[in-house]
XYZ file of C-alpha atoms in Angstrom:
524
model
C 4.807 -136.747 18.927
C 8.380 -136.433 17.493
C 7.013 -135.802 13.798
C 4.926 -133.067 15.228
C 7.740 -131.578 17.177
C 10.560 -132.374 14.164
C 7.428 -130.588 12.210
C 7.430 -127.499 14.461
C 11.261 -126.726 14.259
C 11.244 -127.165 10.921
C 8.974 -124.183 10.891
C 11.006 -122.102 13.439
C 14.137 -122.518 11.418
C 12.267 -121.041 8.766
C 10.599 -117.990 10.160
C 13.942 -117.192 11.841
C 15.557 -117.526 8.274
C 12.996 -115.598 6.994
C 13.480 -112.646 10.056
C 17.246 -113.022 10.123
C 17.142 -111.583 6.289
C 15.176 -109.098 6.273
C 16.782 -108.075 9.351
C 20.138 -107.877 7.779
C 18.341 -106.205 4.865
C 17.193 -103.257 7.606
C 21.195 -103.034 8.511
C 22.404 -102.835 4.868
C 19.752 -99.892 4.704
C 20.749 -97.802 7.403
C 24.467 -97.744 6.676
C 24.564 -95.586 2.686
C 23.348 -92.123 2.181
C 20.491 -91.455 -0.796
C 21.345 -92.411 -4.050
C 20.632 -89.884 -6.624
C 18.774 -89.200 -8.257
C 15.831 -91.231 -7.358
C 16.831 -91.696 -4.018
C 16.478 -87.779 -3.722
C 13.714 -87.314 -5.426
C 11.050 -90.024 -4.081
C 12.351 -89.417 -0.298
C 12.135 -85.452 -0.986
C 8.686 -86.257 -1.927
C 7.872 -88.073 1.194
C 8.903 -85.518 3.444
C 7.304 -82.134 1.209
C 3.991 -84.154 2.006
C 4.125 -84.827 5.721
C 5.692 -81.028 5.736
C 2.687 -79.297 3.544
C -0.139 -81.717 4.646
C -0.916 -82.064 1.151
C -1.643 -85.937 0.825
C -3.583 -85.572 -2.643
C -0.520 -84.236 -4.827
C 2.994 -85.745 -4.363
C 5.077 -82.536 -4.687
C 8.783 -82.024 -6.213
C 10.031 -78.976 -5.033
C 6.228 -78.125 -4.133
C 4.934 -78.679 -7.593
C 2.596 -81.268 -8.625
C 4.841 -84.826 -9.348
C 2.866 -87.198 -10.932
C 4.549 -89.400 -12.126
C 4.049 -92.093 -10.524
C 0.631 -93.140 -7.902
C 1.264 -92.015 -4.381
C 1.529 -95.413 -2.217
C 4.605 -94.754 -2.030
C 4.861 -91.253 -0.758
C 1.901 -91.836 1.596
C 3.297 -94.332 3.087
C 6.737 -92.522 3.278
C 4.940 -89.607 4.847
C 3.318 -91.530 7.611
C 7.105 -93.366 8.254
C 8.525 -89.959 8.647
C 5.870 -88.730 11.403
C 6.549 -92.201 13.387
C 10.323 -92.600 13.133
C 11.417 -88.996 11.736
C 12.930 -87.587 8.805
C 15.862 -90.187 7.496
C 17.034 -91.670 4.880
C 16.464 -94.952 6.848
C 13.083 -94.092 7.780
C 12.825 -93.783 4.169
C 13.394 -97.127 3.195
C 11.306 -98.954 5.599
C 8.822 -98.597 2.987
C 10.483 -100.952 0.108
C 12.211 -103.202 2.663
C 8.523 -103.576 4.151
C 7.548 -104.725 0.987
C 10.730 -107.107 0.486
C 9.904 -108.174 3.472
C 6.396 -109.141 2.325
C 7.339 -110.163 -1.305
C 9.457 -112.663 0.821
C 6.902 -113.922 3.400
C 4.743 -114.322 -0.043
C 7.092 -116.392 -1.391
C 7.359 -118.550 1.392
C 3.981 -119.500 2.084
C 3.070 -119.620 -1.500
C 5.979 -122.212 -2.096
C 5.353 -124.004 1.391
C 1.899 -124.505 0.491
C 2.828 -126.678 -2.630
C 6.556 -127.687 -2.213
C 6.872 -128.488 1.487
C 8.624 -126.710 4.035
C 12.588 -127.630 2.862
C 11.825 -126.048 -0.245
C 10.103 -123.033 0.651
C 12.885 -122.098 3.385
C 15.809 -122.712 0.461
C 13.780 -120.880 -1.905
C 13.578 -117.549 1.598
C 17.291 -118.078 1.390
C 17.890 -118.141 -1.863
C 16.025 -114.958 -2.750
C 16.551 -113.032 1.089
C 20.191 -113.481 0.543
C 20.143 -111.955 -3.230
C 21.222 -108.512 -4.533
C 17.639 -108.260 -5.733
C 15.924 -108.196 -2.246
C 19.216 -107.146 0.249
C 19.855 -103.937 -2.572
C 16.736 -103.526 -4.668
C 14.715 -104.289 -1.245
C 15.732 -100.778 0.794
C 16.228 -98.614 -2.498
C 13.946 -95.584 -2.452
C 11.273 -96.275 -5.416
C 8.178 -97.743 -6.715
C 10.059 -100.916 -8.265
C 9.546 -103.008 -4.938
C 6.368 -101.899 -3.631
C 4.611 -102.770 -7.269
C 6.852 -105.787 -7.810
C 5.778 -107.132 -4.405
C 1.962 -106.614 -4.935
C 2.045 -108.206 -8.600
C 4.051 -111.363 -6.711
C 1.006 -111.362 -4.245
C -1.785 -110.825 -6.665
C -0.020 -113.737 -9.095
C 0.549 -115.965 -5.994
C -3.357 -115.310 -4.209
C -4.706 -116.081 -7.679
C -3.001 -118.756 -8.541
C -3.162 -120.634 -5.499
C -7.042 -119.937 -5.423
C -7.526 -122.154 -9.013
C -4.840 -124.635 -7.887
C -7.283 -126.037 -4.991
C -9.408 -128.599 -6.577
C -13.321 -127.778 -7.132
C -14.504 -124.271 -6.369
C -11.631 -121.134 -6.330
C -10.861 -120.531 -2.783
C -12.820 -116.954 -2.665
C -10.355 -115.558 0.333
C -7.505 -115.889 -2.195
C -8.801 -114.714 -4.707
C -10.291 -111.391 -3.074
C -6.633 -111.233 -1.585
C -5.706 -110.810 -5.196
C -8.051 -108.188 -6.059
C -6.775 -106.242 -3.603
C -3.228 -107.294 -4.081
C -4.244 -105.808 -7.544
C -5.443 -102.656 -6.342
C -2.335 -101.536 -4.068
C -0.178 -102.204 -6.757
C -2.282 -100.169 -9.317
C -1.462 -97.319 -6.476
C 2.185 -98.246 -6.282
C 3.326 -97.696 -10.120
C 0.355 -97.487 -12.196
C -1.438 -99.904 -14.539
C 1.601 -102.856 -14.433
C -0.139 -103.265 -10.957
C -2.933 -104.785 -12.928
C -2.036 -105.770 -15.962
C 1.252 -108.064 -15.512
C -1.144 -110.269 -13.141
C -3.283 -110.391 -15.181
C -1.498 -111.165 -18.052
C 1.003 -113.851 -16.090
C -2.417 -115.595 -14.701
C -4.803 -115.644 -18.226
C -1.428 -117.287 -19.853
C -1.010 -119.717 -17.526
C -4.616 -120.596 -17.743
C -4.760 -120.918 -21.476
C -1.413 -123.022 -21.426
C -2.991 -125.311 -18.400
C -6.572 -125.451 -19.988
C -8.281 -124.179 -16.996
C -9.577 -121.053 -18.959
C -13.375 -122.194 -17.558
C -12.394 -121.972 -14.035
C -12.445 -118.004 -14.616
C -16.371 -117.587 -14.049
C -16.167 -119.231 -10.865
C -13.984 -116.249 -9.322
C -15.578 -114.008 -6.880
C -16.114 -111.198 -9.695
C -18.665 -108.921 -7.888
C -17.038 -108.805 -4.705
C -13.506 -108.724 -6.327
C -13.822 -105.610 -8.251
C -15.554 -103.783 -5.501
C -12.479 -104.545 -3.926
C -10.583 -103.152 -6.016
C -12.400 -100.207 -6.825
C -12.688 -99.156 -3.048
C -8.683 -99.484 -2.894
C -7.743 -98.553 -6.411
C -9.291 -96.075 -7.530
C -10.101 -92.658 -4.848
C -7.178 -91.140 -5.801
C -7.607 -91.199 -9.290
C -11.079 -89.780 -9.876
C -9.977 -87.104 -6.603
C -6.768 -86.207 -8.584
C -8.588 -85.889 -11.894
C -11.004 -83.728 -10.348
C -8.561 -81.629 -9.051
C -5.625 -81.671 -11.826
C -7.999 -82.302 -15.416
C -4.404 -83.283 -17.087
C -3.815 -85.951 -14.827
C -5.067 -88.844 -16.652
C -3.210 -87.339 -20.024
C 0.104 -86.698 -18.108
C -0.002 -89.686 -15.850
C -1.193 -92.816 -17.834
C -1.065 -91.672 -21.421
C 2.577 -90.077 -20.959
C 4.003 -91.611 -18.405
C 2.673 -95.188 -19.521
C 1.778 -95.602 -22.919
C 4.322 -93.112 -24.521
C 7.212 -94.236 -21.884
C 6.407 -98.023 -23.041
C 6.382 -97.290 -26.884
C 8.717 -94.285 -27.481
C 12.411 -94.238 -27.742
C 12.984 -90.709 -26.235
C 13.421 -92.072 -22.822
C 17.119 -92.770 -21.197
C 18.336 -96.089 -20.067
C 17.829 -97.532 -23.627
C 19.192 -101.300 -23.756
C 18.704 -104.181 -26.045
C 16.841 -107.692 -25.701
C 19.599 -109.160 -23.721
C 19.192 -106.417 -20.736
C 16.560 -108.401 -18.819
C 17.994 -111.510 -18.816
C 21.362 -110.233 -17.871
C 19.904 -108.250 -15.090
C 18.131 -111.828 -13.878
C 21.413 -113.099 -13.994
C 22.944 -110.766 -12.002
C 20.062 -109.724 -9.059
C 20.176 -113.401 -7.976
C 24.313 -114.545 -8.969
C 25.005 -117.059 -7.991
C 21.679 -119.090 -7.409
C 20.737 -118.202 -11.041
C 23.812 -120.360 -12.297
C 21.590 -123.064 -11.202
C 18.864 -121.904 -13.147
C 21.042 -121.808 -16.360
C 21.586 -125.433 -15.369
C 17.923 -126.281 -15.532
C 16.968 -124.872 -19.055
C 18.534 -126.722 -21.660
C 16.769 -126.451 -24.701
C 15.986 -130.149 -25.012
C 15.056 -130.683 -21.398
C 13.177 -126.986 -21.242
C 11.055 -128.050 -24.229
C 10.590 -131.940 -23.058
C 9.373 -130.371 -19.720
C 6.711 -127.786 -20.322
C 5.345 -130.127 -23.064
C 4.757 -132.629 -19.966
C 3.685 -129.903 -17.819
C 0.813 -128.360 -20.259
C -0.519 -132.333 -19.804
C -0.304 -132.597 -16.146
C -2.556 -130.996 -14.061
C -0.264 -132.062 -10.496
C 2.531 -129.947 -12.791
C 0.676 -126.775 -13.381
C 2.814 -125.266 -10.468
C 5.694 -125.440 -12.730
C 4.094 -124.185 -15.357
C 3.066 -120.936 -13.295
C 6.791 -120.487 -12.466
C 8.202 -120.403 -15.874
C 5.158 -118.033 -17.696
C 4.982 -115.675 -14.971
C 9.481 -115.517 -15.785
C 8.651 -115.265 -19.574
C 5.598 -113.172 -19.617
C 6.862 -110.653 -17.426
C 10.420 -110.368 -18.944
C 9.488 -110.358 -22.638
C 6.830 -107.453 -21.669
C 9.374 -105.462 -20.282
C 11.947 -106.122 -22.899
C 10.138 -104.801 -25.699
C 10.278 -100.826 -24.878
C 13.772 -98.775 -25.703
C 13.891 -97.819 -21.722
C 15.301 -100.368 -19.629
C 15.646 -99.843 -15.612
C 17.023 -102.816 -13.974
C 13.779 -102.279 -11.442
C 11.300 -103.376 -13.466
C 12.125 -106.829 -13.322
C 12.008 -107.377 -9.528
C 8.131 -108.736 -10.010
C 9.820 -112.503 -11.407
C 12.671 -112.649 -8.616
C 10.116 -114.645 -6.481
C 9.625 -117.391 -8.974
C 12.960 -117.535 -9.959
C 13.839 -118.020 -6.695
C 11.661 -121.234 -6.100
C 12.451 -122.875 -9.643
C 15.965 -122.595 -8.037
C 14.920 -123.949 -4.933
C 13.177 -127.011 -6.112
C 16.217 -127.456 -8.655
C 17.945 -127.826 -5.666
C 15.921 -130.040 -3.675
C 15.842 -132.285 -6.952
C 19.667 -132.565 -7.419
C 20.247 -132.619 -3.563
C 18.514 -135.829 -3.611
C 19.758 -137.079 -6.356
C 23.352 -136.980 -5.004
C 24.669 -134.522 -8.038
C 25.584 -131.604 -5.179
C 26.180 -131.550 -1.390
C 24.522 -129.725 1.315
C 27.465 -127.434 1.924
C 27.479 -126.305 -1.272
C 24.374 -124.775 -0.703
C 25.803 -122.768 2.518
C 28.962 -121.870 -0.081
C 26.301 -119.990 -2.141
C 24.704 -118.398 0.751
C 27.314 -116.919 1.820
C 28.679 -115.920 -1.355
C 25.509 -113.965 -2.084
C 25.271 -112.183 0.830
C 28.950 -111.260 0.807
C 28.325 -109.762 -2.051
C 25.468 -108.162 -1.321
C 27.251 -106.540 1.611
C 29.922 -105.407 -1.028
C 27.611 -103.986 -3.508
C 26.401 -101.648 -0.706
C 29.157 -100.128 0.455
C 30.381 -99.176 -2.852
C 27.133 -98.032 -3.525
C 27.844 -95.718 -0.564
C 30.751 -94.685 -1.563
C 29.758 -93.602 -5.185
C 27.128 -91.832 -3.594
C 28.652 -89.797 -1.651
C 30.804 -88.740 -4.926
C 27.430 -86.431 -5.813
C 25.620 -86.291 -2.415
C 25.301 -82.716 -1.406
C 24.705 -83.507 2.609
C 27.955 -82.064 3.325
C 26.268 -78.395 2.059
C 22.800 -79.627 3.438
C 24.780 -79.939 7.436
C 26.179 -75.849 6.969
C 22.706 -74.893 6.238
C 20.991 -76.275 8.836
C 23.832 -74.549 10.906
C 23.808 -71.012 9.596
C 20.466 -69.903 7.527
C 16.909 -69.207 8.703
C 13.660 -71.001 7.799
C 12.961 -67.423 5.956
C 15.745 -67.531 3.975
C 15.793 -68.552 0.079
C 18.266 -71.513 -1.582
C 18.952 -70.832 -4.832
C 20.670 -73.514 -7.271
C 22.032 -73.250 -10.806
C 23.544 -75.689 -13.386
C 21.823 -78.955 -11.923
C 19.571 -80.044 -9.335
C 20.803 -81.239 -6.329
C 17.793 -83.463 -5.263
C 18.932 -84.753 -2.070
C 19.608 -80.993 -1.030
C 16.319 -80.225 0.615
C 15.947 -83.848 2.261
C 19.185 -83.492 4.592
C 18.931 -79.903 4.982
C 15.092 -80.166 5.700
C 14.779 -77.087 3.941
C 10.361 -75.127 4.460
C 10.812 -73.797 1.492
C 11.249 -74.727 -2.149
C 14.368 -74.529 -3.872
C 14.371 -71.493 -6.638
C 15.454 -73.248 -9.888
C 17.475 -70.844 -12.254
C 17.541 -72.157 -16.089
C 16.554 -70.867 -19.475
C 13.344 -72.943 -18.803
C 12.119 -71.110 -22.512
C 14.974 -73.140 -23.869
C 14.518 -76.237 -21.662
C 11.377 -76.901 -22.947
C 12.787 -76.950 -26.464
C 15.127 -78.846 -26.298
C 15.185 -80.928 -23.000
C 15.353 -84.876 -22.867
C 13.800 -86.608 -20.194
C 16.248 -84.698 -17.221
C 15.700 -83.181 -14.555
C 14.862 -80.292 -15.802
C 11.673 -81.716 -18.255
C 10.852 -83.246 -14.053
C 10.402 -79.713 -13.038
C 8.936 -77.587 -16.155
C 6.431 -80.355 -16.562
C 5.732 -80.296 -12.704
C 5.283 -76.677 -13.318
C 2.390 -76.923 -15.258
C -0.113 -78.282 -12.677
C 0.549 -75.721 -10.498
C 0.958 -71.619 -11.707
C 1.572 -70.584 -8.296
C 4.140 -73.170 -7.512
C 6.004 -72.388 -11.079
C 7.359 -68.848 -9.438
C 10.025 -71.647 -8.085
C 11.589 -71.666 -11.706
C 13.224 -68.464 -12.579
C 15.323 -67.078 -14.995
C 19.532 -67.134 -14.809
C 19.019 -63.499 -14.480
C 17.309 -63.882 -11.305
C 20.554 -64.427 -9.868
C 21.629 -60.455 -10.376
C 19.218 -59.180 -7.945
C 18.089 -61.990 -5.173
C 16.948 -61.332 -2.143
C 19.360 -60.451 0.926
C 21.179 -63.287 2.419
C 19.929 -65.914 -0.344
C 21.926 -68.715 -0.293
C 23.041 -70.338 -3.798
C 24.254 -73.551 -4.742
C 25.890 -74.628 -7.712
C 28.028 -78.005 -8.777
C 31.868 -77.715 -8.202
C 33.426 -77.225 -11.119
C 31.088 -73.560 -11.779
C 33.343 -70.793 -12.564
C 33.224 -68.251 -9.654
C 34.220 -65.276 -12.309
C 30.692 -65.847 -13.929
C 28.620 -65.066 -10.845
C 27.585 -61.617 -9.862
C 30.501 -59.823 -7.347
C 27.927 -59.885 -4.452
C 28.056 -64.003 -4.300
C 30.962 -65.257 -1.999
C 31.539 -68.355 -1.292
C 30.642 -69.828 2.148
C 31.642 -73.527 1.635
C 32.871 -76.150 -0.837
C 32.028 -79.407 -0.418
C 32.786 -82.527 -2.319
C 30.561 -82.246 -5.671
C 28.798 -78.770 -4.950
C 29.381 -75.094 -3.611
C 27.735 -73.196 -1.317
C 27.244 -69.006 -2.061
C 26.136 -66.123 -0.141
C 24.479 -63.045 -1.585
C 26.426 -60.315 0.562
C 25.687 -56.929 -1.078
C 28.167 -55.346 1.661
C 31.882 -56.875 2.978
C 30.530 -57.510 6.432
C 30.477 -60.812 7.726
C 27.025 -62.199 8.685
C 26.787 -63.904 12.041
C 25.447 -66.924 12.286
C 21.587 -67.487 12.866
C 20.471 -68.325 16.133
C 19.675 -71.776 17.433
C 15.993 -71.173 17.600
C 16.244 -69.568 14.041
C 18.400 -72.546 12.945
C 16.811 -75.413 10.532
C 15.732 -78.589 12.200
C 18.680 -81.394 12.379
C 21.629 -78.677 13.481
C 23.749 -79.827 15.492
C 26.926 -77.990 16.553
């Protein structure tokens, strides 16, 4: 009776570790505004879709955006009609799935490791700047890096069990397969894939393949995975070309894309998303020991969990260290087993008297100290090109009717805080943009453009800024010079990296719109 009870709490301590982080994670998320741009963009997104009702073709500045699947923005949507229109509300959606790349991890490790291990291995990761930052930031990265974690652990932990594959698993991680193929694409697919047929070959269990539930499995998946993309392709014939051809193939092998880094970005990034528990890791992989192990582990079939642990790291980070374009994002999908290697490192030199159990607390609460730092200044850089400060006189003093005009960049963010009905009109030389553009903001909208003819009349010339419409509103960063704008544009409002104009063809000061005419979110 006392083992069962001792048992019991054991459990309790964990699942209030496990709630207690993502918890603080939900905090940490509701106290910085949007980062741009992607915060921007992919909550923007969200919000045009519960706003137009158009759930087939995520829309940036209501053209066609596709570049990514829309799991994300569907889900956003439907967050938005429950909780309303916030950046918080936002990211529920990736701190769900942190929150569930987490849970994951814990019954995954629990299942082979023991309780001890799989709570220090919630802590280690729960308390990192991979889940408490990368966990409520406003993208794809977590949602696909939590269903590859899911697919890799469901898999894996049906061939572990001795005789036939445990088919629940297994169909878990055809599914798991599917709702990451809708998160960010093919990765969703193949880096399970990949991580599991490695693994297999290294453990010799290539046979056990033909036992898995194949039939059932890919109906799965199909039902999931695949809707959208024969809708969308029957809808948009250039969707397949842009979305997977351009936006996978050519992003992976061309060297036109930003955030180019060399070989030594991934690890470095490992390094950093879980400092200081990955010190211990360093600790562990000494070339003679690394080597001494894995040849051991290939042998030993009561080892192959090891083995998982350390090709899903490799595969994973040499895959995504061979392209030009590095985002620190795409390695989020081997946090998890990072995080238990560390764990059971732990557990191993806990035992063996090398380190003491405060130490372990010291770490803790190193991690989420600076996790708790990393947000706030993440906040505060933000706000350095937020334009919510000319989003709140909006709200305040224009119509629904009215048009926003913006020139010289793209505030993203813009439309989300000022909840704007209608599109932002883009002036550029968009002739000249599509010469000579890299991959900006402004190749984001030309591109978007092209799905969508009707939409397009959103992009107009510079010279549409001579002759707007009557009390159109323009926006424009700071340091614009005043002297090059038309005489009719005065300026309303300066905020802290934008401006906010006024096309007033007479001197006379326009009142302020009503509050029933006002935007929604005003607030005197």
């Amino acid at each position: 009776m006392i083992t069962m009870t001792s048992r019991w709490t054991e459990k309790q301590r964990s699942w209030l570790t496990l709630l207690g982080l993502w918890a603080w994670l939900l905090v940490l998320a509701s106290t910085r505004p949007l980062a741009l741009p992607d915060e921007g963009r992919y909550a923007e997104v969200g919000r045009w879709m519960l706003m137009s009702g158009d759930w087939l073709a995520p829309r940036l500045n209501g053209m066609p955006f596709f570049h990514k699947p829309p799991l994300l923005h569907w889900l956003q949507a439907s967050s938005f009609a429950v909780w309303g229109v916030h950046p918080w509300s936002a990211r529920l959606v990736p701190a769900f799935h942190a929150g569930l790349m987490l849970l994951a991890l814990y019954l995954a490790t629990r299942s082979t490791q023991g309780e001890k291990v799989a709570r220090h291995a919630v802590m280690i990761l729960g308390s990192s700047l991979g889940f408490l930052i990368g966990g409520q930031y406003i993208n794809h990265d977590m949602l696909v890096a939590c269903w590859i974690s899911i697919a890799i652990w469901a898999f894996a932990g049906a061939l572990l069990q001795s005789g036939l594959p445990n088919v629940r698993l297994a169909l878990l991680g055809f599914a798991a397969c599917a709702l990451g193929l809708l998160s960010k694409g093919l990765i969703g697919l193949v880096l399970p894939g990949m991580v599991l047929l490695a693994w297999l070959i290294w453990t010799g269990q290539t046979r056990r393949l033909v036992h898995l539930p194949w039939v059932r499995g890919l109906l799965i998946f199909g039902v999931i995975g695949l809707p959208w993309f024969i809708e969308g392709q029957k809808h948009y014939p250039e969707l397949f070309n842009y979305l997977i051809i351009g936006q996978h193939f050519s992003r992976y092998t061309g060297g036109t894309f930003n955030n180019q880094w060399s070989w030594w970005f991934y690890p470095m990034a490992i390094a950093l998303l879980l400092f200081p528990w990955s010190l211990l890791l360093i600790g562990t992989a000494a070339p003679r020991k690394w080597l001494q192990i894995w040849r051991n582990e290939r042998t030993a079939s009561h080892n192959h969990w090891n083995s998982l642990l350390w090709i899903w790291l490799l595969v994973i980070t040499i895959f995504f260290s061979f392209p030009k374009s590095k985002i620190v994002g795409y390695i989020f999908p081997v946090l998890p087993p990072v995080a238990c290697l560390v764990a059971m490192t732990w557990h191993k030199w806990h035992e063996a008297g090398r380190v003491k159990s405060w130490w372990f607390t010291g770490l803790l609460l190193t991690s989420l100290g600076l996790s708790a730092g990393v947000n706030w200044a993440a906040g505060r850089h933000s706000l350095k090109h937020s334009s919510q400060d000319i989003a709140r006189v909006l709200q305040c003093n224009m119509t629904p009717s009215e048009r926003v005009y913006v020139m010289g960049d793209y505030p993203y963010d813009l439309p989300f805080y000022a909840q704007l009905t209608q599109a932002l009109v883009v002036l550029e030389d968009w002739d000249e943009a599509r010469r000579s553009s890299g991959d900006n903001w402004r190749r984001e909208l030309f591109e978007a453009s092209d799905f969508d003819r009707e939409a397009a009349k959103n992009l107009q010339p510079i010279s549409a800024l001579a002759q707007p419409a009557d009390k159109t509103w323009l926006v424009t960063p700071s340091n614009v010079d005043a002297l090059s704008l038309h005489a009719a544009w005065s300026m309303t409002f300066k905020g802290v990296a934008w401006t906010l104009w006024q096309f007033k063809p007479s001197t006379a000061k326009s009142p302020p719109a009503a509050q029933d005419e006002r935007l929604p979110g005003c607030h005197d």
